[in-house]
Coordinates of C-alpha atoms in Angstrom, one line a residue:
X1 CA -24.3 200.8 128.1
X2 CA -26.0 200.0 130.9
X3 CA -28.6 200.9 133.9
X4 CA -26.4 201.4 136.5
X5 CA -23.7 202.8 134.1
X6 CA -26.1 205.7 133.4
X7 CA -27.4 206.4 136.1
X8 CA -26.1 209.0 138.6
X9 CA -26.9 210.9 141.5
X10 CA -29.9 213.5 139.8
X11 CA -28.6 216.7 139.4
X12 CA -31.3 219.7 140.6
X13 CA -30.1 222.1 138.0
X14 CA -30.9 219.3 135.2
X15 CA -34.3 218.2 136.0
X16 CA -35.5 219.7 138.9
X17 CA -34.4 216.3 140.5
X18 CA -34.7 214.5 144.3
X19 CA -32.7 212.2 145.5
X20 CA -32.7 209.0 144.0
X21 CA -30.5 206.7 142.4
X22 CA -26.4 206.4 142.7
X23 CA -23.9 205.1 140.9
X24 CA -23.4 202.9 143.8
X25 CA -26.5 201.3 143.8
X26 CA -29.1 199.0 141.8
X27 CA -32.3 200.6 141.7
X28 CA -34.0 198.4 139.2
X29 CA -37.6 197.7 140.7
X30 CA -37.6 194.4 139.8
X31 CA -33.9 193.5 140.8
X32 CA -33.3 192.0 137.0
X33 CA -30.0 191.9 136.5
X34 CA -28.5 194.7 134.3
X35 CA -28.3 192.2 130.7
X36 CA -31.1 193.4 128.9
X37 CA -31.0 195.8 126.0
X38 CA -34.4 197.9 126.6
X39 CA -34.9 199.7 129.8
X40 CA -36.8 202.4 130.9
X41 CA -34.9 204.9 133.3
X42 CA -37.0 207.2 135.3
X43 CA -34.3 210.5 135.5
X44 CA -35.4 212.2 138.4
X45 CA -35.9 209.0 141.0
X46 CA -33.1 206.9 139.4
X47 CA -35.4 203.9 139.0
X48 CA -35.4 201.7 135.8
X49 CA -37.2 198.3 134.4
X50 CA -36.2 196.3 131.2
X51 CA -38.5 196.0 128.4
X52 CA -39.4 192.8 126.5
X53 CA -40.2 193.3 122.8
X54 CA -41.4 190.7 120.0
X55 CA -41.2 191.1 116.3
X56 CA -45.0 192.5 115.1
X57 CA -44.8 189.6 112.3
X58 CA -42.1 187.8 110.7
X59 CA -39.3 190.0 109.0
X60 CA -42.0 193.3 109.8
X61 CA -38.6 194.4 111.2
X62 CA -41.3 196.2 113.7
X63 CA -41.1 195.0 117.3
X64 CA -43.3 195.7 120.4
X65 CA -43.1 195.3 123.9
X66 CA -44.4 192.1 125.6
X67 CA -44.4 193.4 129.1
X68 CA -46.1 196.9 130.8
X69 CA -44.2 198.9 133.5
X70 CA -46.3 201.3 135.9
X71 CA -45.0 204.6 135.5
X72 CA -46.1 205.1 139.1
X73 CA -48.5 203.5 141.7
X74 CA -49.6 205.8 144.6
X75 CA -50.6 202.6 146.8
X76 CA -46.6 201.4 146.5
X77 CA -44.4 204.2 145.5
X78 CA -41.3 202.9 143.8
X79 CA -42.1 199.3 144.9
X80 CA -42.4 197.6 141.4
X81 CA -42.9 200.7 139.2
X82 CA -40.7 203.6 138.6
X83 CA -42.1 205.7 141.4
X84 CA -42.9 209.1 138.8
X85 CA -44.3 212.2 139.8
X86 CA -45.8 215.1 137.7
X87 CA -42.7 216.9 135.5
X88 CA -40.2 213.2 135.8
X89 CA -38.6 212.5 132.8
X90 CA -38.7 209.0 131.9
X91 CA -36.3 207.8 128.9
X92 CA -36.4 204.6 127.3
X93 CA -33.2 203.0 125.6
X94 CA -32.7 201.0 123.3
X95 CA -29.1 199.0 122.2
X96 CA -28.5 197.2 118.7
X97 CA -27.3 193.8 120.0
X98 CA -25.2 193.4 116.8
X99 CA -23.4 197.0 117.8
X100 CA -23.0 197.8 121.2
X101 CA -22.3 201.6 119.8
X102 CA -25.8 201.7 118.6
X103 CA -27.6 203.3 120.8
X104 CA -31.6 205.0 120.6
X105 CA -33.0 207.2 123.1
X106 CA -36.6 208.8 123.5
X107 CA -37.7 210.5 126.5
X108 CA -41.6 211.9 127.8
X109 CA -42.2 213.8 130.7
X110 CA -44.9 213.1 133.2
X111 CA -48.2 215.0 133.6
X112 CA -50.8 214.7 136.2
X113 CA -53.7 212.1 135.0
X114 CA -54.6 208.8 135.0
X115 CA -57.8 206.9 134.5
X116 CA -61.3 208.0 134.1
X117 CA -62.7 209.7 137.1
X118 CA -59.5 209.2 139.0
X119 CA -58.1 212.3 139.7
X120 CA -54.5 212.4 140.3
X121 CA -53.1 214.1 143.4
X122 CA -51.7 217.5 143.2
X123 CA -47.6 218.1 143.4
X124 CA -47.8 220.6 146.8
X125 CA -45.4 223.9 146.1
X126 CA -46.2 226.7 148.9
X127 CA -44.1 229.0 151.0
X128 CA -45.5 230.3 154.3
X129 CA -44.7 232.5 157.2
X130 CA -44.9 230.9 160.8
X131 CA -47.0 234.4 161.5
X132 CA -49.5 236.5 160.0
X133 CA -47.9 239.4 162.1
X134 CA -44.4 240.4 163.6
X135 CA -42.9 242.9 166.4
X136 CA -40.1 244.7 164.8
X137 CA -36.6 242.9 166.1
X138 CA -38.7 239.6 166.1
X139 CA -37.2 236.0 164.3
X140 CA -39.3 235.5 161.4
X141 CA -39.6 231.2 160.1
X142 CA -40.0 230.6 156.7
X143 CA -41.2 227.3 155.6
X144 CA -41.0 226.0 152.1
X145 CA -43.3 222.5 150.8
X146 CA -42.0 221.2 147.6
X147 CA -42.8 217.7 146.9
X148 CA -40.8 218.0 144.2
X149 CA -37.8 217.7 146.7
X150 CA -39.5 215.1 149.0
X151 CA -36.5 213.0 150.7
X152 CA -33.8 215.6 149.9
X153 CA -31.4 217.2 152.4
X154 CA -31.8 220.6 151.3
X155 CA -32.9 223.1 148.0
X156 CA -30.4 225.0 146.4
X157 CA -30.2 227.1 143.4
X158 CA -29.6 231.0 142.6
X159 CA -32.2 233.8 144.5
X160 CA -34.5 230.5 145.0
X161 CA -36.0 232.5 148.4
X162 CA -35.8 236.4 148.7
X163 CA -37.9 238.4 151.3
X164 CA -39.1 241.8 151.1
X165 CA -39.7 244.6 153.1
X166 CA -42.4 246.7 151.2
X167 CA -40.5 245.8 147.8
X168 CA -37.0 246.1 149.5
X169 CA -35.3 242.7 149.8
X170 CA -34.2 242.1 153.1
X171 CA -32.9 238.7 152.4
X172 CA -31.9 236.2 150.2
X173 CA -31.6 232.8 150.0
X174 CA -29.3 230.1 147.5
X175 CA -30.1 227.0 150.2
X176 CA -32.8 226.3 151.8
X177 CA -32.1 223.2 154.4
X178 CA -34.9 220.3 155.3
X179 CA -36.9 221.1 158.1
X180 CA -36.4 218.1 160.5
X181 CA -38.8 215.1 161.1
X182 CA -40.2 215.9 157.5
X183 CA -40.2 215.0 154.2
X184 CA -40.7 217.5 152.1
X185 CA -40.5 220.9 154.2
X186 CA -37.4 223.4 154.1
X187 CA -36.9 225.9 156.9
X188 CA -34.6 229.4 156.9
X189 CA -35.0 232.3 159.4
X190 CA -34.5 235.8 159.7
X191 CA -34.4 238.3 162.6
X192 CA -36.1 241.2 161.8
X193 CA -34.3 244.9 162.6
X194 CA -35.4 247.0 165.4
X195 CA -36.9 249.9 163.4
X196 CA -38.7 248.7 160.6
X197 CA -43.0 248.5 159.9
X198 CA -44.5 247.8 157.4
X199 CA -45.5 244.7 154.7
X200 CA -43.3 241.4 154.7
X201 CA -43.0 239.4 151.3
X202 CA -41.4 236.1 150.8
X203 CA -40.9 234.3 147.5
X204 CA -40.1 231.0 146.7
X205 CA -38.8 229.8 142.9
X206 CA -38.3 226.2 142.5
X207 CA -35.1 226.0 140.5
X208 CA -36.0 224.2 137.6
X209 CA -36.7 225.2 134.4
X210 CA -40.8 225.7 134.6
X211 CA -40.7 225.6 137.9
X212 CA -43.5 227.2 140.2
X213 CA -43.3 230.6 141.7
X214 CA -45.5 231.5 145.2
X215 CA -45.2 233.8 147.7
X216 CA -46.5 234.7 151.4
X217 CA -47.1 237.9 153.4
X218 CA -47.3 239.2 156.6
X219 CA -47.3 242.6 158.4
X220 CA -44.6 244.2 160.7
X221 CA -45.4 246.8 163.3
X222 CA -43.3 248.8 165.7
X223 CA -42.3 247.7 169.0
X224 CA -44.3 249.0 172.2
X225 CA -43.2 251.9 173.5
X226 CA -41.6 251.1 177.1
X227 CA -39.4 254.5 177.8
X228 CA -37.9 257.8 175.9
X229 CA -34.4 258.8 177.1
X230 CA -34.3 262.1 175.0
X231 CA -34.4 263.5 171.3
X232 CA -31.9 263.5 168.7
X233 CA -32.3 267.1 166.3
X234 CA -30.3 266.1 163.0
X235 CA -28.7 268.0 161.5
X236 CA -27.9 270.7 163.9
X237 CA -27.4 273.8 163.0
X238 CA -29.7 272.8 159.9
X239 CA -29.9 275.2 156.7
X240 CA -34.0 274.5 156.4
X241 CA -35.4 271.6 157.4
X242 CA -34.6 269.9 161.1
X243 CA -35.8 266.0 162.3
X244 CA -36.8 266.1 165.7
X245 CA -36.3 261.7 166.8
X246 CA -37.0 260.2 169.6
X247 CA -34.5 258.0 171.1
X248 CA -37.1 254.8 172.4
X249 CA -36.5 251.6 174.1
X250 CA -36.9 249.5 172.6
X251 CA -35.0 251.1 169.6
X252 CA -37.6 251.2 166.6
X253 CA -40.7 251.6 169.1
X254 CA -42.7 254.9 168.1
X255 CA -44.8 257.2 170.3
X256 CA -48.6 258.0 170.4
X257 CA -48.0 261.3 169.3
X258 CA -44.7 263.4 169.2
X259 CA -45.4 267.2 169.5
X260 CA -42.4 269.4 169.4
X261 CA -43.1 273.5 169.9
X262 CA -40.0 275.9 168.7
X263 CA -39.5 279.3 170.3
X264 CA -37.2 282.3 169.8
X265 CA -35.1 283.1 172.3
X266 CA -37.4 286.0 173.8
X267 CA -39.6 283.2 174.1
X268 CA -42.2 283.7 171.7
X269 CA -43.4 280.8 169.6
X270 CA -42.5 280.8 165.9
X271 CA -43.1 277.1 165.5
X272 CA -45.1 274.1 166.4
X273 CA -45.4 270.4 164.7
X274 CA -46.8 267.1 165.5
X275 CA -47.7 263.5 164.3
X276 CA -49.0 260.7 165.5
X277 CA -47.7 257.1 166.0
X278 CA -44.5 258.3 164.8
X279 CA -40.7 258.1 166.1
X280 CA -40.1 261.5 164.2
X281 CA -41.6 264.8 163.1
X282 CA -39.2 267.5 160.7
X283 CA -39.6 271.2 160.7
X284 CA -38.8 273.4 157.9
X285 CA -37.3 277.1 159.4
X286 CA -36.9 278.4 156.1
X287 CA -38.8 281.3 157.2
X288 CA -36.3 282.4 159.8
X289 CA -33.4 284.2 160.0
X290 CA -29.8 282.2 161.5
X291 CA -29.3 282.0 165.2
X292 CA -31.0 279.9 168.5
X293 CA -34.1 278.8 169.1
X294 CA -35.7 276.9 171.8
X295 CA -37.4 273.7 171.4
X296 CA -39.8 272.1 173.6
X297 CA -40.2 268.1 172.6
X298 CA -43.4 266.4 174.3
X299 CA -43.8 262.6 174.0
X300 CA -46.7 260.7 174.5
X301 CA -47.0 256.9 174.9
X302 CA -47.3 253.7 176.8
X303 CA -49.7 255.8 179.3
X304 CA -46.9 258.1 179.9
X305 CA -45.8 261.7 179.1
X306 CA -42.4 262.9 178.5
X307 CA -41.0 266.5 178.2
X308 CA -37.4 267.1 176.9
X309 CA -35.8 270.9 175.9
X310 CA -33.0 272.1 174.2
X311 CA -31.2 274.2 171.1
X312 CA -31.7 274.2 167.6
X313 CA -29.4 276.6 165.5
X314 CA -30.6 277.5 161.9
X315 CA -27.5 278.8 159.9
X316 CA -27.2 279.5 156.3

């Protein structure tokens, strides 16, 4: 066995891996050549050093190493040390040079520390929205920081990105690509529909096992009311309850107030409801008996006022 034999390209379901080491390629960081029967093999950067050892005392059978390797250097990053970061897995393996099947392997995982009074930097995980707030029909960016995945082309594992819509998902995402001209940003985006308001949430999961979770929000409001070109009455004939909409450009804009006023046909008034900064108001006729009535819709908004009439037909 050897370095290069075992290592491969790092596998992100495995170990939360980057890019790193090939199969190709000799990533030893001191370019020994691969003879030696101790190494150390970072797993997630693909880097690896050999390891001298000397026998404790004559026939202890108990042997130590006669060399150190940096486990990482922040001033040189993967120039003679292995390069780790917080969560690595580095494994150390050792070969019985009288049976090459023989083989020992131990393995620690890397936390944040160091020395006294040095305090180690912190592995940046955050997800953000490229605005705090958003026009309905807008294109919303997503950007994702993971130094975890510094270097790599993309993210990719199962529901690693989903946004919300007041706790309806809108979206999701199993690849995230690289944001270009950085190194450890990932971008996606969405277009928003025309007729939704309300709270946006986005989620990001890094796909390793005890891997960070965080999230982002942001607020959606209508679109600005620019013209009404009539109401829609739904359903009609109704059995109780009737939805006055207006039809708005831009579609999912809403009005100032909506004020609808329903009349029997001898034109007295038997109804009247209202809302404000609404698309919509419902009436319930349960009260009535079948046949036409008259209905006088009055819009409000944008500085303007708009007046549309027509028939609404209970029948049971």
């Amino acid at each position: 066995m050897t370095p290069q034999g075992g290592v491969t390209t790092p596998a992100n379901l495995y170990l939360g891996a980057t890019a790193g080491g090939t199969t190709s390629t000799d990533d030893s960081i001191s370019g020994l050549l691969e003879t030696v029967k101790i190494f150390m093999w970072n797993a997630q950067r693909g880097t690896w050093e050999r390891m001298d050892l000397k026998e404790t005392a004559p026939n202890s059978g108990i042997f130590r190493s006669t060399t150190c390797v940096l486990v990482a250097d922040a001033r040189h990053p993967g120039d003679g040390n292995l390069g780790s970061q917080p969560e690595d897995t580095i494994m150390a393996f050792y070969q019985d040079p009288s049976n090459h099947s023989d083989v020992s392997i131990i393995s620690i995982k890397v936390a944040a520390g160091g020395a006294a009074g040095v305090t180690p930097p912190e592995r940046l995980v955050k997800v953000e929205f490229d605005k705090d707030t958003y026009v309905a029909g807008e294109t919303v960016t997503i950007t994702v920081t993971d130094d975890a995945f510094a270097g790599a082309s993309q993210i990719t594992g199962d529901g690693i990105l989903v946004l919300e819509l007041d706790g309806t998902a809108l979206e999701t995402w199993n690849t995230i690509p690289a944001k270009p001209d950085t190194t450890n940003e990932f971008e996606v985006t969405y277009t928003l529909p025309a007729d939704v308001s309300g709270t946006l949430t986005v989620t990001y999961t890094q796909p390793f096992t005890g891997g960070k979770t965080v999230s982002d929000t942001a607020e959606v409001i209508p679109a600005e009311l620019e013209n009404v070109t009539g109401i829609d009455v739904t359903p009609n004939p109704f059995d109780t309850e009737v939805t006055f909409t207006i039809i708005a450009e831009p579609t999912g804009a809403v009005a100032d107030k909506l004020t609808v006023s329903v009349y029997d046909l001898l034109g007295r008034k038997v109804a009247e409801v209202s809302g404000t900064n609404t698309a919509s108001v419902s009436w319930d006729g349960d009260d009535l008996r079948n046949g036409a009535y008259i209905y006088v819709a009055v819009v409000e908004g944008a500085d303007k006022v708009w007046t549309f009439r027509g028939f609404v037909y209970i029948k049971r």
